[in-house]
Amino acid sequence: MLTVEQAISHIISRVQPVTGQQRLSIRDALGRVLAAPVSAPINVPAFTCSAMDGYAIAGADLAQTGEQSLNVVGRSLAGHPFEDVVQSGQCVRIFTGGVLPEGTDTVLMQEAVTVDGDNIRFQAEQQQPQQFINRVGSDVQLGTELFPQGKRLSPADIGLLASLGVAEVWVTRRLRVAFFSTGDELCALDSQPKAGQIYDSNRYTLFAMLQRLGVEISDLGVVRDVPDEIEACLLSAAENNDVVISSGGVSVGEADYVTDTLQRIGEMEFWKIAMRPGRPLTFGKIQQAVFFGLPGNPVAVMGTFYQCVQPALRRMLGETVKPPLRFQVPCVSTLTKMPDRVEFQRGILHHDEQGQLVVRSTGKQNSNMLSSMSQANCFIVLPENCTHVEQGEQVLVEPFEGLI
Ligand code: AMP
Ligand code: MG
């Protein structure tokens, strides 16, 4: 059996980023991965401007102590600069975002001055030279690398690109990912389940998880537990896709044909990970396509997808893969666990009555209980050697927000 970390690094080392690129307008680039670094083509702010409503003055006019008086010679509003040079003894009425006129380098807040006709009065020793200004390039400096290659673009990134006047970026092409379910017991949503049949939920969770990741999806439906049919499906899926994902049929039950089929038509790399839910996972290649054979149990599908498949897909998308965000919090439930495997139990992070961040269990942890995933907002990650957790003990949690 492989540890989860071994499995992930093994998988990551065997997949390559795709080579295709696309040039997209920044609105279409949300959630896409940069194929090239982006450097700032301008300074932000592009000019030194006021951070306050007030008066732009020369810092040198603060040299003397006591009450000072300056003559207001004009106005600088955002988008309407004052065009002349300000001389000593003069100042300019200025508003937030207004360009600091030539000859000035300091802003007095309007609350700090007394207006007296065309003049203002203020206490010089209460003011600091160069206060309340946003200096040219203080947010982003011209030429600095803003984003490295491999950055997945967030809403803030899209706005930041716009603030630099960057309208288009190069992103990696979308991955083509096909998936299907295996199992004679599976029933489509538009049919009535016969005795012993269940609805196929895995294709829907897979669809949703892949959709969020921003890949091109092809849903190949349900394949019966018939080796020839599994083989035909795998071969045709591998021809048109970068990645093929199946669920079910990877354990050692009588009707588990996925692993055998893969061995026959492709390369099979391994199939047991010391994790729960989700111990069986088949990884391999069929022609050029990367293949993941996920377990059948619905929670195991999500667990193995998030822990093992998603990092691989991110790497193929050209993204820089970081370990998931995990931190310790007290657990307010008693937990039990089998030794020798890492368990990803389902937890609910919340604030207790004292306002402290704690986690509680969703309850029963059977890997067929998809409702536990739906109630949870985090995994409680229990290490291999742990066998139980007492109330109040610290546990490691991995919030779902980080899972995209
Ligand atoms: P398997 O790995 O094929 O033995 O499946 C393990 C368990 O997961 C069985 O109880 C299956 O009925 C269930 N299962 C397999 N595929 C699906 C699916 N697509 N949707 C819901 N449950 C499934
Ligand atoms: Mg099955």
Short mmCIF file of C-alpha atoms and ligand atoms in Angstrom, two decimals:
data_model
loop_
_atom_site.label_atom_id
_atom_site.label_comp_id
_atom_site.label_asym_id
_atom_site.label_seq_id
_atom_site.Cartn_x
_atom_site.Cartn_y
_atom_site.Cartn_z
CA MET A 1 0.00 0.00 0.00
CA LEU A 2 1.17 3.54 -0.80
CA THR A 3 0.74 6.48 1.53
CA VAL A 4 -1.41 9.30 0.20
CA GLU A 5 1.68 11.53 -0.18
CA GLN A 6 3.53 8.81 -2.10
CA ALA A 7 0.53 8.30 -4.34
CA ILE A 8 0.19 12.02 -5.06
CA SER A 9 3.87 12.59 -5.79
CA HIS A 10 3.92 9.45 -7.92
CA ILE A 11 0.94 10.67 -9.93
CA ILE A 12 2.26 14.24 -10.22
CA SER A 13 5.61 12.98 -11.51
CA ARG A 14 3.89 11.04 -14.28
CA VAL A 15 1.73 13.77 -15.74
CA GLN A 16 2.91 16.67 -17.88
CA PRO A 17 1.43 20.13 -18.38
CA VAL A 18 -0.43 20.42 -21.70
CA THR A 19 1.38 22.46 -24.33
CA GLY A 20 -1.47 24.30 -26.08
CA GLN A 21 -2.15 27.96 -25.28
CA GLN A 22 -5.00 30.35 -25.89
CA ARG A 23 -5.15 34.14 -25.85
CA LEU A 24 -8.23 35.27 -23.96
CA SER A 25 -9.79 38.54 -22.97
CA ILE A 26 -9.45 38.89 -19.21
CA ARG A 27 -13.19 38.41 -18.58
CA ASP A 28 -12.96 34.97 -20.16
CA ALA A 29 -9.81 34.12 -18.21
CA LEU A 30 -11.34 33.75 -14.73
CA GLY A 31 -10.26 30.39 -13.30
CA ARG A 32 -7.85 29.78 -16.18
CA VAL A 33 -4.12 29.21 -15.73
CA LEU A 34 -1.52 31.67 -17.07
CA ALA A 35 0.72 30.14 -19.73
CA ALA A 36 3.26 32.96 -19.40
CA PRO A 37 4.21 35.37 -16.62
CA VAL A 38 2.63 38.83 -16.67
CA SER A 39 4.79 41.87 -15.91
CA ALA A 40 3.39 45.30 -15.16
CA PRO A 41 3.41 47.47 -18.32
CA ILE A 42 2.77 50.64 -16.26
CA ASN A 43 3.08 51.96 -12.73
CA VAL A 44 0.02 51.79 -10.48
CA PRO A 45 -0.82 54.46 -9.54
CA ALA A 46 0.50 55.87 -12.82
CA PHE A 47 1.01 59.27 -11.13
CA THR A 48 1.33 60.41 -7.52
CA CYS A 49 -2.13 61.34 -6.31
CA SER A 50 -3.97 62.34 -3.18
CA ALA A 51 -5.26 59.73 -0.72
CA MET A 52 -7.61 62.26 0.92
CA ASP A 53 -9.85 65.22 0.26
CA GLY A 54 -7.84 68.29 1.32
CA TYR A 55 -5.07 70.60 0.12
CA ALA A 56 -1.87 69.79 -1.80
CA ILE A 57 1.10 71.73 -0.48
CA ALA A 58 4.91 71.66 -0.61
CA GLY A 59 6.36 69.75 2.36
CA ALA A 60 8.91 72.58 2.69
CA ASP A 61 6.07 74.86 3.79
CA LEU A 62 5.88 72.81 7.01
CA ALA A 63 9.41 73.85 8.03
CA GLN A 64 8.23 76.61 10.36
CA THR A 65 6.17 75.88 13.45
CA GLY A 66 2.99 77.61 14.51
CA GLU A 67 0.03 78.63 12.41
CA GLN A 68 0.78 78.90 8.69
CA SER A 69 -1.26 80.40 5.90
CA LEU A 70 -1.25 79.43 2.21
CA ASN A 71 -3.02 80.87 -0.79
CA VAL A 72 -5.36 78.50 -2.66
CA VAL A 73 -4.52 78.93 -6.37
CA GLY A 74 -6.59 76.16 -8.00
CA ARG A 75 -8.20 72.73 -7.85
CA SER A 76 -7.16 69.17 -8.70
CA LEU A 77 -10.01 66.66 -8.99
CA ALA A 78 -9.76 62.99 -9.99
CA GLY A 79 -9.55 63.15 -13.77
CA HIS A 80 -9.09 66.97 -13.81
CA PRO A 81 -5.50 67.86 -12.87
CA PHE A 82 -4.25 71.33 -11.96
CA GLU A 83 -1.98 72.27 -14.86
CA ASP A 84 0.30 74.98 -13.35
CA VAL A 85 3.26 74.78 -11.01
CA VAL A 86 2.53 75.54 -7.35
CA GLN A 87 4.92 78.11 -5.84
CA SER A 88 6.02 78.44 -2.23
CA GLY A 89 3.24 80.00 -0.16
CA GLN A 90 0.58 78.52 -2.44
CA CYS A 91 -1.57 75.39 -2.30
CA VAL A 92 -4.22 73.59 -4.39
CA ARG A 93 -7.60 72.26 -3.31
CA ILE A 94 -7.35 68.50 -4.01
CA PHE A 95 -9.67 65.48 -3.84
CA THR A 96 -8.97 61.75 -3.48
CA GLY A 97 -7.37 60.44 -6.67
CA GLY A 98 -6.49 63.94 -7.91
CA VAL A 99 -2.97 64.32 -9.43
CA LEU A 100 -0.52 65.99 -7.04
CA PRO A 101 0.40 69.23 -8.89
CA GLU A 102 4.02 70.03 -9.71
CA GLY A 103 5.62 71.78 -6.73
CA THR A 104 3.60 69.80 -4.14
CA ASP A 105 4.35 66.52 -2.34
CA THR A 106 2.09 66.61 0.73
CA VAL A 107 -1.65 66.66 1.43
CA LEU A 108 -3.37 68.33 4.38
CA MET A 109 -6.69 66.72 5.32
CA GLN A 110 -9.51 69.20 4.90
CA GLU A 111 -10.41 68.63 8.59
CA ALA A 112 -6.98 70.01 9.60
CA VAL A 113 -7.40 73.43 7.95
CA THR A 114 -9.47 76.55 8.44
CA VAL A 115 -10.67 78.18 5.25
CA ASP A 116 -10.31 81.93 5.20
CA GLY A 117 -11.46 83.36 1.85
CA ASP A 118 -8.79 82.36 -0.73
CA ASN A 119 -6.44 81.23 2.02
CA ILE A 120 -6.17 78.27 4.40
CA ARG A 121 -4.69 78.26 7.89
CA PHE A 122 -3.27 75.21 9.74
CA GLN A 123 -0.86 74.21 12.52
CA ALA A 124 2.36 73.20 10.72
CA GLU A 125 3.84 71.09 13.53
CA GLN A 126 0.81 68.77 13.48
CA GLN A 127 1.49 67.80 9.83
CA GLN A 128 4.09 65.49 8.28
CA PRO A 129 5.81 66.17 4.98
CA GLN A 130 4.65 63.70 2.25
CA GLN A 131 1.61 62.55 4.17
CA PHE A 132 -1.64 61.33 2.55
CA ILE A 133 -0.27 60.72 -0.90
CA ASN A 134 -0.32 57.56 -3.02
CA ARG A 135 3.05 57.56 -4.68
CA VAL A 136 3.55 56.59 -8.32
CA GLY A 137 4.16 52.81 -8.53
CA SER A 138 3.43 52.21 -4.82
CA ASP A 139 0.80 49.52 -5.61
CA VAL A 140 2.56 47.93 -8.59
CA GLN A 141 5.87 49.04 -10.04
CA LEU A 142 6.42 49.18 -13.79
CA GLY A 143 8.26 46.06 -14.99
CA THR A 144 7.81 43.92 -11.89
CA GLU A 145 6.48 40.39 -12.36
CA LEU A 146 2.90 40.53 -11.23
CA PHE A 147 1.95 36.91 -11.82
CA PRO A 148 4.17 33.92 -12.47
CA GLN A 149 3.35 31.37 -15.13
CA GLY A 150 1.02 28.75 -13.62
CA LYS A 151 -1.16 31.22 -11.70
CA ARG A 152 -4.89 30.45 -11.70
CA LEU A 153 -6.68 33.76 -12.12
CA SER A 154 -9.04 34.93 -9.34
CA PRO A 155 -11.50 37.85 -9.44
CA ALA A 156 -8.87 40.09 -7.76
CA ASP A 157 -6.33 39.09 -10.43
CA ILE A 158 -8.77 39.98 -13.21
CA GLY A 159 -9.27 43.42 -11.64
CA LEU A 160 -5.53 43.90 -11.13
CA LEU A 161 -4.87 43.07 -14.80
CA ALA A 162 -7.51 45.62 -15.79
CA SER A 163 -5.89 48.26 -13.53
CA LEU A 164 -2.72 47.79 -15.59
CA GLY A 165 -4.53 48.13 -18.89
CA VAL A 166 -3.90 44.45 -19.74
CA ALA A 167 -6.92 43.37 -21.78
CA GLU A 168 -5.78 39.89 -22.87
CA VAL A 169 -3.59 37.12 -21.44
CA TRP A 170 -2.12 33.81 -22.60
CA VAL A 171 -3.63 30.86 -20.74
CA THR A 172 -3.10 27.13 -21.07
CA ARG A 173 -5.66 25.33 -23.18
CA ARG A 174 -8.48 23.54 -21.44
CA LEU A 175 -7.99 19.87 -20.59
CA ARG A 176 -10.36 17.41 -22.20
CA VAL A 177 -11.64 15.04 -19.55
CA ALA A 178 -14.03 12.14 -20.19
CA PHE A 179 -15.71 10.15 -17.45
CA PHE A 180 -18.08 7.25 -17.05
CA SER A 181 -19.62 5.03 -14.38
CA THR A 182 -19.46 1.24 -14.28
CA GLY A 183 -21.99 -1.05 -12.65
CA ASP A 184 -24.96 -3.20 -13.65
CA GLU A 185 -26.88 -1.78 -10.68
CA LEU A 186 -26.84 1.80 -11.96
CA CYS A 187 -30.00 3.44 -13.12
CA ALA A 188 -30.33 6.70 -15.08
CA LEU A 189 -32.18 9.59 -13.49
CA ASP A 190 -34.98 9.43 -16.04
CA SER A 191 -35.78 5.73 -15.38
CA GLN A 192 -37.49 3.95 -12.53
CA PRO A 193 -35.00 1.84 -10.49
CA LYS A 194 -35.76 -1.90 -10.68
CA ALA A 195 -35.18 -4.21 -7.72
CA GLY A 196 -31.57 -3.80 -6.49
CA GLN A 197 -30.86 -0.80 -8.71
CA ILE A 198 -29.58 2.57 -7.51
CA TYR A 199 -29.33 5.95 -9.16
CA ASP A 200 -25.93 6.80 -10.61
CA SER A 201 -24.69 9.70 -8.48
CA ASN A 202 -20.95 9.52 -9.23
CA ARG A 203 -21.28 10.94 -12.71
CA TYR A 204 -22.99 13.96 -11.22
CA THR A 205 -20.43 14.67 -8.50
CA LEU A 206 -17.65 14.13 -11.05
CA PHE A 207 -19.38 16.44 -13.50
CA ALA A 208 -19.66 19.14 -10.82
CA MET A 209 -16.09 18.79 -9.52
CA LEU A 210 -14.67 18.88 -13.06
CA GLN A 211 -16.88 21.78 -14.04
CA ARG A 212 -15.47 23.85 -11.18
CA LEU A 213 -11.95 23.03 -12.23
CA GLY A 214 -12.65 24.57 -15.63
CA VAL A 215 -11.99 21.58 -17.89
CA GLU A 216 -13.80 20.46 -21.03
CA ILE A 217 -16.07 17.63 -20.00
CA SER A 218 -17.43 14.63 -21.82
CA ASP A 219 -19.87 12.42 -19.99
CA LEU A 220 -19.74 8.91 -21.46
CA GLY A 221 -22.64 7.57 -19.41
CA VAL A 222 -22.87 4.18 -17.71
CA VAL A 223 -20.93 1.13 -18.89
CA ARG A 224 -22.11 -2.31 -17.83
CA ASP A 225 -19.86 -4.74 -15.94
CA VAL A 226 -18.83 -6.41 -19.20
CA PRO A 227 -15.08 -6.45 -19.94
CA ASP A 228 -15.49 -5.89 -23.70
CA GLU A 229 -17.73 -2.89 -23.13
CA ILE A 230 -15.34 -1.40 -20.60
CA GLU A 231 -12.47 -1.95 -23.01
CA ALA A 232 -14.28 -0.32 -25.93
CA CYS A 233 -15.26 2.66 -23.81
CA LEU A 234 -11.72 3.15 -22.46
CA LEU A 235 -10.15 2.93 -25.93
CA SER A 236 -12.47 5.40 -27.58
CA ALA A 237 -12.31 7.80 -24.61
CA ALA A 238 -8.49 7.72 -24.68
CA GLU A 239 -8.44 8.72 -28.36
CA ASN A 240 -10.20 12.05 -27.85
CA ASN A 241 -9.25 13.08 -24.32
CA ASP A 242 -6.29 14.05 -22.17
CA VAL A 243 -7.76 12.33 -19.14
CA VAL A 244 -10.23 9.49 -18.66
CA ILE A 245 -11.91 8.89 -15.30
CA SER A 246 -14.11 5.95 -14.35
CA SER A 247 -15.86 5.12 -11.11
CA GLY A 248 -16.55 1.65 -9.73
CA GLY A 249 -15.15 -1.74 -10.58
CA VAL A 250 -11.62 -1.26 -9.26
CA SER A 251 -11.69 -3.49 -6.20
CA VAL A 252 -11.28 -7.24 -6.30
CA GLY A 253 -14.94 -8.17 -6.45
CA GLU A 254 -16.31 -10.54 -9.06
CA ALA A 255 -17.60 -7.79 -11.31
CA ASP A 256 -14.55 -5.50 -11.00
CA TYR A 257 -13.06 -5.43 -14.49
CA VAL A 258 -11.56 -1.98 -14.80
CA THR A 259 -8.10 -2.84 -13.45
CA ASP A 260 -7.78 -6.02 -15.53
CA THR A 261 -8.87 -4.20 -18.65
CA LEU A 262 -6.38 -1.40 -18.07
CA GLN A 263 -3.60 -3.91 -17.62
CA ARG A 264 -4.51 -5.45 -20.97
CA ILE A 265 -4.82 -2.28 -23.05
CA GLY A 266 -2.59 0.25 -21.29
CA GLU A 267 -0.15 0.75 -18.46
CA MET A 268 -1.38 0.16 -14.93
CA GLU A 269 0.67 1.72 -12.18
CA PHE A 270 -0.82 0.86 -8.83
CA TRP A 271 -4.10 0.41 -7.14
CA LYS A 272 -3.98 0.62 -3.36
CA ILE A 273 -3.55 3.72 -1.25
CA ALA A 274 -3.51 3.79 2.53
CA MET A 275 -6.47 6.13 2.72
CA ARG A 276 -10.06 5.90 3.67
CA PRO A 277 -12.45 6.37 2.07
CA GLY A 278 -11.00 5.37 -1.25
CA ARG A 279 -8.40 2.68 -0.85
CA PRO A 280 -8.57 1.28 -4.35
CA LEU A 281 -7.46 3.73 -7.00
CA THR A 282 -6.19 2.69 -10.37
CA PHE A 283 -3.83 5.03 -12.14
CA GLY A 284 -2.33 4.50 -15.54
CA LYS A 285 -2.16 5.42 -19.19
CA ILE A 286 -4.12 4.39 -22.22
CA GLN A 287 -2.28 5.60 -25.33
CA GLN A 288 -1.58 9.29 -24.60
CA ALA A 289 -4.40 9.67 -22.09
CA VAL A 290 -3.97 9.58 -18.33
CA PHE A 291 -6.43 7.25 -16.64
CA PHE A 292 -7.89 7.31 -13.13
CA GLY A 293 -10.10 4.42 -12.02
CA LEU A 294 -11.86 5.73 -8.93
CA PRO A 295 -13.67 3.51 -6.43
CA GLY A 296 -17.45 3.15 -6.69
CA ASN A 297 -18.51 4.41 -3.30
CA PRO A 298 -19.74 7.98 -3.66
CA VAL A 299 -17.72 9.48 -0.78
CA ALA A 300 -14.62 7.61 -1.92
CA VAL A 301 -15.06 9.12 -5.38
CA MET A 302 -14.99 12.63 -3.93
CA GLY A 303 -12.17 11.86 -1.48
CA THR A 304 -9.86 10.35 -4.10
CA PHE A 305 -10.77 13.00 -6.65
CA TYR A 306 -9.89 15.86 -4.32
CA GLN A 307 -6.78 14.26 -2.84
CA CYS A 308 -5.27 12.52 -5.87
CA VAL A 309 -6.93 13.47 -9.15
CA GLN A 310 -7.35 17.21 -8.71
CA PRO A 311 -3.61 17.87 -8.07
CA ALA A 312 -2.81 15.91 -11.24
CA LEU A 313 -5.36 17.83 -13.32
CA ARG A 314 -4.03 21.12 -11.95
CA ARG A 315 -0.52 20.14 -12.95
CA MET A 316 -1.73 19.17 -16.44
CA LEU A 317 -3.42 22.56 -16.69
CA GLY A 318 0.00 24.10 -16.05
CA GLU A 319 -0.91 25.25 -12.55
CA THR A 320 1.65 25.40 -9.78
CA VAL A 321 0.36 22.74 -7.37
CA LYS A 322 0.49 23.66 -3.72
CA PRO A 323 -0.35 21.35 -0.80
CA PRO A 324 -3.89 21.91 0.53
CA LEU A 325 -4.46 24.39 3.36
CA ARG A 326 -4.68 22.43 6.63
CA PHE A 327 -4.67 23.60 10.25
CA GLN A 328 -5.30 22.32 13.78
CA VAL A 329 -8.51 22.96 15.69
CA PRO A 330 -10.06 21.30 18.75
CA CYS A 331 -12.50 18.51 17.89
CA VAL A 332 -15.71 18.52 19.92
CA SER A 333 -16.74 14.98 18.88
CA THR A 334 -15.25 11.64 19.82
CA LEU A 335 -13.86 9.98 16.69
CA THR A 336 -12.92 6.39 16.04
CA LYS A 337 -10.77 5.16 13.21
CA MET A 338 -8.99 2.09 11.85
CA PRO A 339 -5.19 2.15 12.21
CA ASP A 340 -2.75 2.06 9.24
CA ARG A 341 -4.53 4.43 6.93
CA VAL A 342 -5.07 8.13 6.71
CA GLU A 343 -8.74 8.87 7.12
CA PHE A 344 -10.55 11.80 5.59
CA GLN A 345 -13.51 12.06 7.92
CA ARG A 346 -16.22 14.59 7.22
CA GLY A 347 -16.36 17.53 9.62
CA ILE A 348 -18.20 20.76 10.25
CA LEU A 349 -16.03 23.73 11.21
CA HIS A 350 -18.00 26.16 13.34
CA HIS A 351 -17.70 28.59 16.25
CA ASP A 352 -18.62 27.29 19.70
CA GLU A 353 -20.45 29.37 22.32
CA GLN A 354 -17.19 31.06 23.36
CA GLY A 355 -16.57 32.03 19.74
CA GLN A 356 -13.71 29.57 19.34
CA LEU A 357 -13.26 27.79 16.01
CA VAL A 358 -13.85 24.05 16.53
CA VAL A 359 -14.79 21.05 14.40
CA ARG A 360 -17.42 18.40 14.93
CA SER A 361 -18.03 15.18 13.08
CA THR A 362 -20.93 14.83 10.64
CA GLY A 363 -21.68 11.50 12.34
CA LYS A 364 -21.43 8.12 10.65
CA GLN A 365 -18.51 7.90 8.28
CA ASN A 366 -19.53 5.12 5.89
CA SER A 367 -18.12 5.73 2.45
CA ASN A 368 -21.50 5.24 0.77
CA MET A 369 -23.05 8.13 2.73
CA LEU A 370 -22.91 11.07 0.36
CA SER A 371 -25.06 13.11 2.75
CA SER A 372 -22.01 13.30 5.04
CA MET A 373 -20.07 15.10 2.29
CA SER A 374 -22.95 17.43 1.68
CA GLN A 375 -23.27 18.39 5.37
CA ALA A 376 -19.51 18.79 5.83
CA ASN A 377 -17.46 21.89 5.16
CA CYS A 378 -14.07 20.26 5.79
CA PHE A 379 -12.17 17.02 5.93
CA ILE A 380 -10.84 15.99 9.34
CA VAL A 381 -7.50 14.46 8.35
CA LEU A 382 -6.54 11.71 10.81
CA PRO A 383 -3.00 10.33 10.47
CA GLU A 384 -2.22 6.66 9.87
CA ASN A 385 -1.26 5.77 13.44
CA CYS A 386 -4.28 7.44 15.07
CA THR A 387 -7.00 5.07 16.35
CA HIS A 388 -9.32 7.47 18.10
CA VAL A 389 -9.78 11.11 19.08
CA GLU A 390 -11.12 12.26 22.44
CA GLN A 391 -13.40 15.27 22.75
CA GLY A 392 -11.29 18.43 22.98
CA GLU A 393 -8.24 16.95 21.25
CA GLN A 394 -6.64 18.91 18.42
CA VAL A 395 -7.19 17.53 14.93
CA LEU A 396 -6.04 18.59 11.47
CA VAL A 397 -8.74 20.00 9.20
CA GLU A 398 -8.75 20.77 5.49
CA PRO A 399 -11.54 23.23 4.61
CA PHE A 400 -13.53 22.49 1.48
CA GLU A 401 -13.14 26.09 0.24
CA GLY A 402 -9.55 25.20 -0.60
CA LEU A 403 -10.76 22.37 -2.81
CA ILE A 404 -12.07 24.88 -5.37
P1 AMP B 1 -17.70 -1.03 -6.85
O1 AMP B 1 -16.40 -0.34 -6.62
O2 AMP B 1 -18.09 -1.06 -8.28
O3 AMP B 1 -17.74 -2.37 -6.21
O4 AMP B 1 -18.80 -0.16 -6.11
C1 AMP B 1 -18.77 0.04 -4.71
C2 AMP B 1 -20.10 0.59 -4.23
O5 AMP B 1 -20.36 1.84 -4.83
C3 AMP B 1 -21.28 -0.30 -4.60
O6 AMP B 1 -22.18 -0.28 -3.52
C4 AMP B 1 -21.89 0.40 -5.79
O7 AMP B 1 -23.25 0.14 -5.94
C5 AMP B 1 -21.63 1.84 -5.48
N1 AMP B 1 -21.51 2.59 -6.74
C6 AMP B 1 -20.74 2.28 -7.78
N2 AMP B 1 -20.88 3.15 -8.77
C7 AMP B 1 -21.78 4.07 -8.35
C8 AMP B 1 -22.35 5.24 -8.92
N3 AMP B 1 -22.00 5.62 -10.14
N4 AMP B 1 -23.24 5.94 -8.20
C9 AMP B 1 -23.58 5.55 -6.96
N5 AMP B 1 -23.08 4.46 -6.35
C10 AMP B 1 -22.19 3.71 -7.03
MG MG B 2 -19.34 -2.09 -9.45
#
